Coordinates of C-alpha atoms in Angstrom, one line a residue:
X1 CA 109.8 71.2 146.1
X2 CA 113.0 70.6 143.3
X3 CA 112.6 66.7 144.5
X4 CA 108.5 65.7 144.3
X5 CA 108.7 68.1 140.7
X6 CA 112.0 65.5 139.8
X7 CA 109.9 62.7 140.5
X8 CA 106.8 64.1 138.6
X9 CA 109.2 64.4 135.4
X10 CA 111.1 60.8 136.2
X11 CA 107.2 59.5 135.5
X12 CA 106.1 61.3 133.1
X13 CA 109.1 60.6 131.3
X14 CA 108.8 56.5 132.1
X15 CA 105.2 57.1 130.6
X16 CA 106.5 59.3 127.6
X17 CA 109.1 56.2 126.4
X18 CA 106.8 53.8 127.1
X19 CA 108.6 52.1 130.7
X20 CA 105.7 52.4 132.9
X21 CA 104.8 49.0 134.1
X22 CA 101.0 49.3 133.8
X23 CA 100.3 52.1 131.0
X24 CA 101.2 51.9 127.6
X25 CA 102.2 54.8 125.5
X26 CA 101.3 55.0 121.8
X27 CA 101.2 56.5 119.0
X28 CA 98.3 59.2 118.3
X29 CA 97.3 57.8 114.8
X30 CA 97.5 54.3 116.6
X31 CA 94.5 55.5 118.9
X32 CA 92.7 56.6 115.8
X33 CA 92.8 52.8 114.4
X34 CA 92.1 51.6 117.4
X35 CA 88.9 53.2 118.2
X36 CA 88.1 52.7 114.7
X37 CA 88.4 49.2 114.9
X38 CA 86.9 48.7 118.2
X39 CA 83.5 50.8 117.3
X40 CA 83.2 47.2 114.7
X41 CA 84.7 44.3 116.2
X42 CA 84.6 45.2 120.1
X43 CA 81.5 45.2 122.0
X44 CA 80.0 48.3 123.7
X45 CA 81.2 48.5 127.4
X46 CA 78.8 47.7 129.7
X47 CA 78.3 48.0 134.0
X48 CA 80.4 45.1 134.5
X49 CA 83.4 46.6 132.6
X50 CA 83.6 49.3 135.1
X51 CA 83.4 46.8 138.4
X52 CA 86.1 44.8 136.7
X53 CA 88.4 47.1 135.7
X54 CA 88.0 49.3 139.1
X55 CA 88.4 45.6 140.9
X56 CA 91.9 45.3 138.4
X57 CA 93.2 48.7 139.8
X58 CA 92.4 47.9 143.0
X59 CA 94.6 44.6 143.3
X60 CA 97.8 47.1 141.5
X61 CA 97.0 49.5 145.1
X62 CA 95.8 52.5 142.2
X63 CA 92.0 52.1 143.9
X64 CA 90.9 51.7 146.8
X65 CA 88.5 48.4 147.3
X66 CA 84.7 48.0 145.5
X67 CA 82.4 47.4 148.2
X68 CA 81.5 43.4 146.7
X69 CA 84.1 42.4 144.5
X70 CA 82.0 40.9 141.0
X71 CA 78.7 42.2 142.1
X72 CA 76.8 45.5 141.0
X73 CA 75.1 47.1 143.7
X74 CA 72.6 48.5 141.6
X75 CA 70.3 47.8 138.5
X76 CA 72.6 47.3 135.3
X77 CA 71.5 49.7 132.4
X78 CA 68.9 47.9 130.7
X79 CA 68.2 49.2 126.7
X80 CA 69.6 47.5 123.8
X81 CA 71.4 49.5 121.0
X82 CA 72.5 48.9 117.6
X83 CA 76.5 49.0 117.7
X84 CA 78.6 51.8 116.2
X85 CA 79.3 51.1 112.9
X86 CA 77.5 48.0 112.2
X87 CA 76.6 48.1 108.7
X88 CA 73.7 45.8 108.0
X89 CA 72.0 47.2 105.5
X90 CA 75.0 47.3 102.7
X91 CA 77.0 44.5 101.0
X92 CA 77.8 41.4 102.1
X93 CA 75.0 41.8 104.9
X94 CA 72.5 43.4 102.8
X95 CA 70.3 40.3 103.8
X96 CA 70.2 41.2 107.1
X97 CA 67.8 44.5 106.4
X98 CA 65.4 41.8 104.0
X99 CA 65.4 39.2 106.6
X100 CA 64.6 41.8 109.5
X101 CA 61.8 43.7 107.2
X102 CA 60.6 40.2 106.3
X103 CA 60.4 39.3 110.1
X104 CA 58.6 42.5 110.6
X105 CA 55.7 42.2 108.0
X106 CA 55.1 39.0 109.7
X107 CA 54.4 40.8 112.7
X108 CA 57.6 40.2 115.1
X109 CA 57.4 36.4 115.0
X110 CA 58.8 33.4 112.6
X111 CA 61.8 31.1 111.9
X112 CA 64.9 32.6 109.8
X113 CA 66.3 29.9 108.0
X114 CA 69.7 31.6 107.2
X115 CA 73.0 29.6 106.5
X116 CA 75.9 29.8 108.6
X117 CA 77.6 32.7 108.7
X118 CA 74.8 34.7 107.5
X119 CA 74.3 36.4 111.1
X120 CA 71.4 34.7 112.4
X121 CA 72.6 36.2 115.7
X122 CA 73.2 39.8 114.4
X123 CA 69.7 39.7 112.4
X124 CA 67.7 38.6 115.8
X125 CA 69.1 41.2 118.0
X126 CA 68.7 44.0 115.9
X127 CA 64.9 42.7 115.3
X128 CA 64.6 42.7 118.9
X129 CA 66.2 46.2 119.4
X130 CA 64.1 47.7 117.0
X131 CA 61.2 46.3 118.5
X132 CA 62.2 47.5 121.9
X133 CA 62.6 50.9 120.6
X134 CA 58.8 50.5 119.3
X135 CA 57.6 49.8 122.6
X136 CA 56.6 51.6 125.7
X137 CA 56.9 49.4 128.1
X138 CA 60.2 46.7 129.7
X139 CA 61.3 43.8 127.6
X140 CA 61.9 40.7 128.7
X141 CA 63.7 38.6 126.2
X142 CA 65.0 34.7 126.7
X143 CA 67.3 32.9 124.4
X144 CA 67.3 29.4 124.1
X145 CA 70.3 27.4 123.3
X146 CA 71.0 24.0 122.9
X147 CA 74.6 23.6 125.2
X148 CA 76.3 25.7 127.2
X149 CA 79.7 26.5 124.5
X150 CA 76.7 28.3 122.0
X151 CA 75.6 29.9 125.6
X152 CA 78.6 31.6 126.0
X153 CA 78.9 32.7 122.7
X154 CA 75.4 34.3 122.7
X155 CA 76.5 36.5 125.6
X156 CA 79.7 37.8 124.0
X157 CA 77.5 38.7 121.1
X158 CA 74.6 40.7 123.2
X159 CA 77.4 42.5 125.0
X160 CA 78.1 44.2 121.6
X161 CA 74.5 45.6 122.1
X162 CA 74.9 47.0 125.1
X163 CA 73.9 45.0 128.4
X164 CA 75.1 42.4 130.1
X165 CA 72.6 39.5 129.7
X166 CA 71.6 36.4 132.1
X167 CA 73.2 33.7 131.9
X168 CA 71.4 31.3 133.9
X169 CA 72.4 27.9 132.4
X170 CA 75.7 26.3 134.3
X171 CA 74.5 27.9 137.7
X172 CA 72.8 26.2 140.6
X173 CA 69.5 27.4 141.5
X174 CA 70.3 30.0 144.4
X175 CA 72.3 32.1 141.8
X176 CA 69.8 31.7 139.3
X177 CA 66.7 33.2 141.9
X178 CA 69.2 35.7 142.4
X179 CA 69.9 36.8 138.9
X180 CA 65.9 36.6 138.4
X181 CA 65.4 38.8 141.8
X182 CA 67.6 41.3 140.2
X183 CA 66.2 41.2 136.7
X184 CA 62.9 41.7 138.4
X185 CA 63.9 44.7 139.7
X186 CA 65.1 46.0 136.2
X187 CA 61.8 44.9 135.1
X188 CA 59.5 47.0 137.0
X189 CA 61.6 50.6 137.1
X190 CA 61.6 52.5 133.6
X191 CA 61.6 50.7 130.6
X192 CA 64.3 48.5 130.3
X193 CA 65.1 45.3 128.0
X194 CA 66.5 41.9 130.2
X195 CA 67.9 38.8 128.1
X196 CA 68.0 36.0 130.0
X197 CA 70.1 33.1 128.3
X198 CA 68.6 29.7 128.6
X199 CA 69.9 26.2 127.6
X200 CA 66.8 23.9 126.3
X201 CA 67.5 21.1 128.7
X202 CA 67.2 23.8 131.4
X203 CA 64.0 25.8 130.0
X204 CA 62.3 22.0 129.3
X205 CA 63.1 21.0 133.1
X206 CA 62.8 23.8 135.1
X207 CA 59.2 24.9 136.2
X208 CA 60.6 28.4 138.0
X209 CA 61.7 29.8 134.6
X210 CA 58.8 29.5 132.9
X211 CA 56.6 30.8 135.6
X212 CA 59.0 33.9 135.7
X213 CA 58.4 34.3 131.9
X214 CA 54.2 34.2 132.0
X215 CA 54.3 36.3 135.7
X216 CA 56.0 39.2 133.9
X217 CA 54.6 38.7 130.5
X218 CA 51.5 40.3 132.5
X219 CA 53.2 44.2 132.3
X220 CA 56.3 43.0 130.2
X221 CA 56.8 42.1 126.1
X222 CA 57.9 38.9 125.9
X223 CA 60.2 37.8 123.4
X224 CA 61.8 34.1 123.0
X225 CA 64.5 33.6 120.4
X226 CA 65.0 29.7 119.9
X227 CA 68.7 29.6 118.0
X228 CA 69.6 26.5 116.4
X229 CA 65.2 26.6 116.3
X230 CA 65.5 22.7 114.8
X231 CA 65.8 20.9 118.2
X232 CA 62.9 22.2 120.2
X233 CA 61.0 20.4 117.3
X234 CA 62.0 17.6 119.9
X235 CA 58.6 16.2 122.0
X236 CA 60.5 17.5 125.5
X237 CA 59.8 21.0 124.0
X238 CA 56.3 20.9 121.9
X239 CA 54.5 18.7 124.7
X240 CA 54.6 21.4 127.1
X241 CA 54.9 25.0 124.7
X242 CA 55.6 27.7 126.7
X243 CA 52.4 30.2 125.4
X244 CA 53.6 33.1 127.6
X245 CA 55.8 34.6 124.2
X246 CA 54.5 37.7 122.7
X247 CA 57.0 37.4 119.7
X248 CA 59.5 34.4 119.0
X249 CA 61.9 34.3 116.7
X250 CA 63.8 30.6 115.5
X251 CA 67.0 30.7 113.6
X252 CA 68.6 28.0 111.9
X253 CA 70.5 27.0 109.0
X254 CA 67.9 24.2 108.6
X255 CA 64.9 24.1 110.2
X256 CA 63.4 21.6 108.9
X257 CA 63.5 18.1 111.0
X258 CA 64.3 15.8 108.7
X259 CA 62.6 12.8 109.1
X260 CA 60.2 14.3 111.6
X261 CA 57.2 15.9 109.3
X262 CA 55.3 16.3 112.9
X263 CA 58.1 17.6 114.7
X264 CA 58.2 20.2 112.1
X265 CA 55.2 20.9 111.5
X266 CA 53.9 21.7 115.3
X267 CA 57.4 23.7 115.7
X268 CA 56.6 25.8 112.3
X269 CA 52.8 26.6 113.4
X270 CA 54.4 27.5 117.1
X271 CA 56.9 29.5 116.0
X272 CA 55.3 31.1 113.2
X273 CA 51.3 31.6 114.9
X274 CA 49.1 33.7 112.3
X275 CA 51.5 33.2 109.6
X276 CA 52.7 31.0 107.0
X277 CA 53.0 27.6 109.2
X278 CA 55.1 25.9 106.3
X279 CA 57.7 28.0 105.7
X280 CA 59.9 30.5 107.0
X281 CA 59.9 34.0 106.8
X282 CA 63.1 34.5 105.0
X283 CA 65.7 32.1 103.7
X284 CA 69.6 32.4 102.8
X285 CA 71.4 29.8 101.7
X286 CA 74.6 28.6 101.8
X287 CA 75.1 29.3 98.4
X288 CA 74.0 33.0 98.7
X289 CA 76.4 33.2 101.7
X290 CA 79.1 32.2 99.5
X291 CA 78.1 34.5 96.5
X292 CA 77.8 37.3 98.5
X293 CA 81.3 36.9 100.2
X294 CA 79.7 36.0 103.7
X295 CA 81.3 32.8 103.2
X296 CA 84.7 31.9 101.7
X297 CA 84.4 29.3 98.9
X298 CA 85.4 25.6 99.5
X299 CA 87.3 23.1 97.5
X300 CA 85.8 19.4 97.9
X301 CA 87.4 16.3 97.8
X302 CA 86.1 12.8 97.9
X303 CA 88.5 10.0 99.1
X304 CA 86.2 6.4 98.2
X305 CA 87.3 3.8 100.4
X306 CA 86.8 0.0 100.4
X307 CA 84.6 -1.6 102.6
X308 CA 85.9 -4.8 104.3
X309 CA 84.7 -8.2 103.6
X310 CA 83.6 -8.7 107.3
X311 CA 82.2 -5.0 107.3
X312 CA 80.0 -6.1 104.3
X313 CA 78.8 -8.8 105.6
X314 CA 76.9 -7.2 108.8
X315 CA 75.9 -4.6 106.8
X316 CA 74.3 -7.2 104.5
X317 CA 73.3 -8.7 108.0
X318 CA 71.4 -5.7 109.2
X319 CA 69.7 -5.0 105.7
X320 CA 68.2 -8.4 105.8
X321 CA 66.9 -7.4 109.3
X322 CA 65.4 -4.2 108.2
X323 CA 63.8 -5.5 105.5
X324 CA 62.5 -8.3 107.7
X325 CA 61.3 -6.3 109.9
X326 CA 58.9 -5.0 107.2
X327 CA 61.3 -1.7 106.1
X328 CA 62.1 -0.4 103.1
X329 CA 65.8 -1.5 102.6
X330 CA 66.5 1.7 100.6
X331 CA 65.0 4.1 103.4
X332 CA 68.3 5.2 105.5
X333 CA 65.7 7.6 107.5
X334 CA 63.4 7.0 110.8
X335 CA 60.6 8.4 109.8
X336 CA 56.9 6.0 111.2
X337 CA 60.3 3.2 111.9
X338 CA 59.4 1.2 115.0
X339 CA 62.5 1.9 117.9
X340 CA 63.7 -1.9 116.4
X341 CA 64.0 -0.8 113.3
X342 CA 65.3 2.8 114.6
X343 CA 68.4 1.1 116.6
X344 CA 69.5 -1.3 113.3
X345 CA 69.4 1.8 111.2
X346 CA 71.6 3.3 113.7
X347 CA 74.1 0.1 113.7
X348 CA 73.9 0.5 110.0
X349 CA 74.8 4.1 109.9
X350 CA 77.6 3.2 112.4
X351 CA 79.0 0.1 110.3
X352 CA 79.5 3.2 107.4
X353 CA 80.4 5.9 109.8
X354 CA 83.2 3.8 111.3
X355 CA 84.7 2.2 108.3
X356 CA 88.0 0.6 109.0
X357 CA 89.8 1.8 106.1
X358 CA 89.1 5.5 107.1
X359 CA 91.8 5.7 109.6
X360 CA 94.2 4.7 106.9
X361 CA 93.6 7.1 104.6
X362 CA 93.2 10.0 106.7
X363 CA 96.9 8.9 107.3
X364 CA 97.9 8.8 103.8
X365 CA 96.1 12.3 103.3
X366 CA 98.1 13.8 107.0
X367 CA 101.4 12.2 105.7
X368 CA 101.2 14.0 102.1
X369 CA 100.4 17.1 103.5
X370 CA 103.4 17.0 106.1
X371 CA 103.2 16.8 109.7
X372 CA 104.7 20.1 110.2
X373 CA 102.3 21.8 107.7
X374 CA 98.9 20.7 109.2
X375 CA 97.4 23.4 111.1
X376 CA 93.8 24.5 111.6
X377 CA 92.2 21.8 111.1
X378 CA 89.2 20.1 112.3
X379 CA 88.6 15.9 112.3
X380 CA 84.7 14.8 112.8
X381 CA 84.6 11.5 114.1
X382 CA 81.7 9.3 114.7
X383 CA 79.3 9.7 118.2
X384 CA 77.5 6.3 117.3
X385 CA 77.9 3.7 119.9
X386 CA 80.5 1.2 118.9
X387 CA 80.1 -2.6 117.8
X388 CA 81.3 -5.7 116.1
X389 CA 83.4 -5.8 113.9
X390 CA 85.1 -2.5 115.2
X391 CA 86.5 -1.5 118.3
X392 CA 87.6 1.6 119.9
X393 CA 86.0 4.7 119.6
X394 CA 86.6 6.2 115.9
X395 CA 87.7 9.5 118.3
X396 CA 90.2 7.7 119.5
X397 CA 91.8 6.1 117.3
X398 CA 92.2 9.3 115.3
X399 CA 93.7 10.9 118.8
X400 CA 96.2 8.3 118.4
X401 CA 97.3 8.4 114.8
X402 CA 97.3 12.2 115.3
X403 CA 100.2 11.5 118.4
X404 CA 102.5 8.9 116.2
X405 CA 102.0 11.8 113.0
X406 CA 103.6 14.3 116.3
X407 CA 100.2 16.5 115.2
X408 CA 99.3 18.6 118.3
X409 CA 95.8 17.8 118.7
X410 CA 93.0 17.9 121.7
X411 CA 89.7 16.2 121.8
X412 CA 86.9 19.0 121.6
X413 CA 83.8 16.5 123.5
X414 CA 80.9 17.2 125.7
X415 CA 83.8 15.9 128.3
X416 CA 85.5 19.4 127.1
X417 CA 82.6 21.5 127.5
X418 CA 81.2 20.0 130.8
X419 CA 84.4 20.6 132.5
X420 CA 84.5 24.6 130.6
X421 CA 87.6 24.1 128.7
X422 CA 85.6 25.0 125.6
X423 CA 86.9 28.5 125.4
X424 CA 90.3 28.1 126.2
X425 CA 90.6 25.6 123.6
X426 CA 89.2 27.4 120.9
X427 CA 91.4 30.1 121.9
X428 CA 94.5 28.1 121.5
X429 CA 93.7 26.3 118.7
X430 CA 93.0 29.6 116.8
X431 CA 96.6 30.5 118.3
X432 CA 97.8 27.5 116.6
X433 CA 98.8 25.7 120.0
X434 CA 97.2 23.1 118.8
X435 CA 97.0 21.9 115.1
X436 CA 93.7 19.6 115.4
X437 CA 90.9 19.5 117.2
X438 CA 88.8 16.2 116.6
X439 CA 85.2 16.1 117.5
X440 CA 81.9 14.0 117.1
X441 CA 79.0 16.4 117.9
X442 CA 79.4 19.5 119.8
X443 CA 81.3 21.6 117.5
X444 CA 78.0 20.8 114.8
X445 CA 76.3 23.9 115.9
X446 CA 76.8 28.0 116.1
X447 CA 80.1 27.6 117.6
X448 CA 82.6 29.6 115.8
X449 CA 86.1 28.5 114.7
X450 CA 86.4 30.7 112.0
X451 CA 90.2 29.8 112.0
X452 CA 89.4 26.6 110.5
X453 CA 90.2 26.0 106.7
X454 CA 90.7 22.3 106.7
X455 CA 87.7 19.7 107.8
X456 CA 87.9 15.5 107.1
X457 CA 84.5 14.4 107.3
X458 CA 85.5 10.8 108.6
X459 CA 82.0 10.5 109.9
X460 CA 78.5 12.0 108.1
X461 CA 75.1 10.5 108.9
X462 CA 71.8 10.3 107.2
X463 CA 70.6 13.8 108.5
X464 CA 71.2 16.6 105.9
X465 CA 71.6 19.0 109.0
X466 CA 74.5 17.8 110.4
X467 CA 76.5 17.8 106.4
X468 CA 75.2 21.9 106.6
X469 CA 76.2 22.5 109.8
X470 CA 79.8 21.0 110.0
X471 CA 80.3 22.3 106.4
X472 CA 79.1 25.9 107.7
X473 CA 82.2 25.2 110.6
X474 CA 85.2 25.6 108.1
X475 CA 83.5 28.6 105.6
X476 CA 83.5 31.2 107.8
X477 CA 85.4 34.5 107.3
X478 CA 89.1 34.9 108.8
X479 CA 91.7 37.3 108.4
X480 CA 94.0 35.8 105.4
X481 CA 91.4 33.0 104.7
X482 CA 90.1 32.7 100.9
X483 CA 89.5 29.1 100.6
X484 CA 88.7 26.4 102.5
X485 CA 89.0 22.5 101.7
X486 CA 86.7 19.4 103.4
X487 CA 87.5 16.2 102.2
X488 CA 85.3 13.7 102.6
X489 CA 85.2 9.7 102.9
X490 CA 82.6 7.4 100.7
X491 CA 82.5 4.1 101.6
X492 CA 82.6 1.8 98.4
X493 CA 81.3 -1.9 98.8
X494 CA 83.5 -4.9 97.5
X495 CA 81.6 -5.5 95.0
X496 CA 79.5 -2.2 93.5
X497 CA 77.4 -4.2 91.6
X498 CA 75.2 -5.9 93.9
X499 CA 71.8 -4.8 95.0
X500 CA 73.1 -4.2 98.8
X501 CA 76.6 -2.6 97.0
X502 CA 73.8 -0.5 94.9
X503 CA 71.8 0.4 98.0
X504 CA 75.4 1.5 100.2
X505 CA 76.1 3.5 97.4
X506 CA 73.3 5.6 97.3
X507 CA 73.1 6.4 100.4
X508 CA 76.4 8.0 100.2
X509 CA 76.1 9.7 97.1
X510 CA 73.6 11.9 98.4
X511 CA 75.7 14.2 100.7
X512 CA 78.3 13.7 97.7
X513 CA 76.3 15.3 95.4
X514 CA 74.9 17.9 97.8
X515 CA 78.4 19.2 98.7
X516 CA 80.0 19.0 95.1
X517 CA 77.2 20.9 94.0
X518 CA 78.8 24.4 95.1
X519 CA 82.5 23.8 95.4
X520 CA 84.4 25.1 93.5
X521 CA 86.0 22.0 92.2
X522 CA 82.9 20.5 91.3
X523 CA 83.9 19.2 87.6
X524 CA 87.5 18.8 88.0
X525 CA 89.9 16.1 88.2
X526 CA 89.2 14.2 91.2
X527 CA 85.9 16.6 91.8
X528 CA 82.6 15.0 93.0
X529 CA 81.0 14.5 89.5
X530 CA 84.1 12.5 88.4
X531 CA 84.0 10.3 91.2
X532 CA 80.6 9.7 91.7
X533 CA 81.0 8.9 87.5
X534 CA 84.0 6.3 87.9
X535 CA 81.4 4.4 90.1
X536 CA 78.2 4.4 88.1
X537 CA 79.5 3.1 85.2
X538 CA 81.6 0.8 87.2
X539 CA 85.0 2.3 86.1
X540 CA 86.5 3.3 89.9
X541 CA 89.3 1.3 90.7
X542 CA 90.6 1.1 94.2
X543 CA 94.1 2.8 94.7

């Protein structure tokens, strides 16, 4: 009839000029980009894209109702494949091929010591794909990870190859038989490839998950991929080693436990059976990630600031300890120290860590740069507990500064990442909602804030790792990003000729020296080699 074919052109015209209130109309060429960028940047979609977006039509009355909202009926496609368009072989992620051929020739199993931002994710999963593909029979693959933010981001990442994996961390034990009832069932049709997703505390504690491993290891390969590989160098992990692996990949940016030759040596030779138990398979460093473009260059400054009197005087306090104790004074490690001499090297790192002057010049240093102009940036403030002379967490005084500056900042804690909020904070930092986020530990490793081109290292310790990874946080790649700066704060003693002043010092200049060594403002004015000068031959002057 003249009056349903009026309607039919009414819609198509509210479709044609873009009116419709759940369609959008563009351009053809726009379509064209589109899919050209989503074959890179956008994963494959997978079984739970369909439920969800047939669940979304549903609720606007354009479907009628899935039988179980959020739950597949079936067994989810199970084979891992290479995404469209990933180009791993060519410039600046030629690596990636050597690292995955040098994995290979060591028969399916080693550590990757690759920097951040090199794709240690990327380079396991298409090591494990290809390896599928070699194989005639199911894969069951499970990824450890050491908290529940890196979880998440491992699952975002597999999607791009095609499945849906298991996250089992964060859920109470009747949804995680479930998931492994279903996974089962994957398991034993045609070959198919499971990843199951696996905190450490979880893995270390939980007796079911490794008895699923070594059941289906029986008619299953078995592959384990331990990311951020360092920590299950911890005893929870090596006194009981889960054997039941076929293959296992680790991947870190530094795998090597420093002060912990044991720890590194039983994780190597576990990791790495029938090889080379010293050293990894491949290596990429930082500097290589930089050269290559992987990583965008970093300018580094070095704010020295003046120990107080009464802050010199416990650390003088605690030395005397140490060395009473029968411990080299000099030694800022833990390596054979007794757990006496462990917690006063602690309350000496915190003394340094928490320097009262910090505070003040990360306000001189927020005020020059304007208020209004701060935006992603990231503050690193010290997780050690908290004594005499200070008080207050170093968090939260920064919180505070931040508030009087009118900086829009959020805490980004375990507190955050317990409760989820991890996500949507990232999110809206990288918006810009908020300017700052200030954290003490969790955002050290794998997760990304690629946003970020501004860090202030208020806090560093002793362990090499943790200058790597929160340096790694700020150099990653971002639309419009070319540089990044990290300032840093050395603590100067009142008087830098003393054999304690001497021994503060030193400690410091280490990390100093290790992150001037490939800025890019290395011998400038102000750069780490002037600095670190000005105090050796006893020229610095306080400003």
């Amino acid at each position: 009839s003249s009056s349903r074919v009026s309607k039919l052109v009414a819609q198509f015209e509210r479709q044609w000029n873009n009116e419709h209130q759940i369609t959008q109309t563009v351009e053809p060429i726009e379509v064209v980009e589109f899919l050209k960028r989503r074959a890179v940047n956008q994963p494959q979609p997978v079984a739970e894209d369909f439920w969800a977006a047939w669940w979304a039509d549903a609720k606007n009355g354009i479907e009628p109702c899935a039988p179980v909202e959020g739950h597949v009926l079936h067994c989810r496609p199970r084979r891992l494949a290479i995404p469209i368009g990933l180009d791993w072989h060519k410039a600046p992620y030629a690596h990636q091929a050597e690292a995955i051929d040098c994995l290979e020739a060591a028969g399916g199993s080693g550590i990757l010591a690759v920097a951040t931002g090199g794709g240690k994710t990327r380079i396991a999963m298409i090591a494990v794909t290809r390896l599928q593909d070699r194989e005639l029979q199911s894969m069951l693959v499970v990824v450890l990870v050491p908290s529940i933010p890196l979880a998440n981001q491992w699952v975002k990442d597999i999607r791009e190859f095609g499945i849906m994996p298991y996250l089992l961390s964060g859920e109470n034990r009747t949804a995680r038989e479930t998931m492994l009832t279903e996974a089962s069932a994957c398991l034993q049709g045609s070959k198919a490839t499971v990843v199951l997703i696996v905190s450490n505390q979880l893995f270390t504690g939980d007796d079911d998950i490794r008895k699923y491993v070594e059941r289906h290891g029986e008619y299953c390969k078995t592959v384990l991929i331990g990311d951020e590989v360092h920590n299950l160098g911890a005893p929870s992990f090596l006194k009981n080693l889960p054997e039941a692996f076929q293959s296992r990949i680790g991947l870190s940016a530094t795998p090597i436990r420093q002060f912990d030759p044991d720890g590194t040596d039983n994780l190597f030779g576990y990791f790495m059976a029938g090889g080379n138990a010293s050293q990894p398979v491949f290596t990429y460093t930082l500097e290589q990630a930089i050269k290559d473009g992987c990583l965008v260059p970093y300018r580094y400054w070095v704010h020295p600031i003046m120990f107080t009197g009464e802050e010199m005087d416990k650390y003088e306090e605690l030395t005397d300890k140490i060395c009473r104790a029968g411990y080299k004074p000099d030694d800022d490690g833990r390596m054979n120290a007794t757990a006496m001499i462990d917690s006063l090297l602690r309350e000496r790192r915190a003394l340094i860590e928490q320097a009262e002057n910090k505070i003040a010049k990360l306000r001189s240093l927020l005020v020059r740069t304007g208020p209004a102009n701060i935006r992603r940036t990231l503050v690193y403030a010290s997780a050690k507990p908290v004594k005499a002379p200070h008080a207050g967490r170093q968090i939260d005084h920064v919180t505070g500064l931040l508030g009087d500056l009118g900086v829009r900042s959020h805490q980004f804690t375990s507190v955050e990442t317990t409760a989820g909020d991890a996500q949507k904070l990232l999110e809206m930092f990288g918006r810009g909602d908020y300017q700052v986020l200030t954290a003490m530990k969790v955002l050290d490793e794998g997760i990304d804030v690629p946003q970020t081109n501004v860090a202030y290292l208020l806090a560093s310790s002793t362990v090499q790792r943790e200058w790597v990874q929160r340096r790694g946080r700020i150099l990653r790649r971002a639309e419009g990003k070319t540089v990044a700066d990290l300032h840093d704060f050395l603590v100067v003693p009142p008087d830098i000729t003393s054999a304690n002043g001497r021994r503060l010092l030193n400690s410091e200049y280490r990390r100093v020296l290790e992150f001037g060594g490939v800025s890019l403002n290395e011998y400038d004015s102000g750069g780490a080699v002037e600095i670190v000068n000005a105090l050796q031959n006893g020229t610095w002057r306080a400003q």
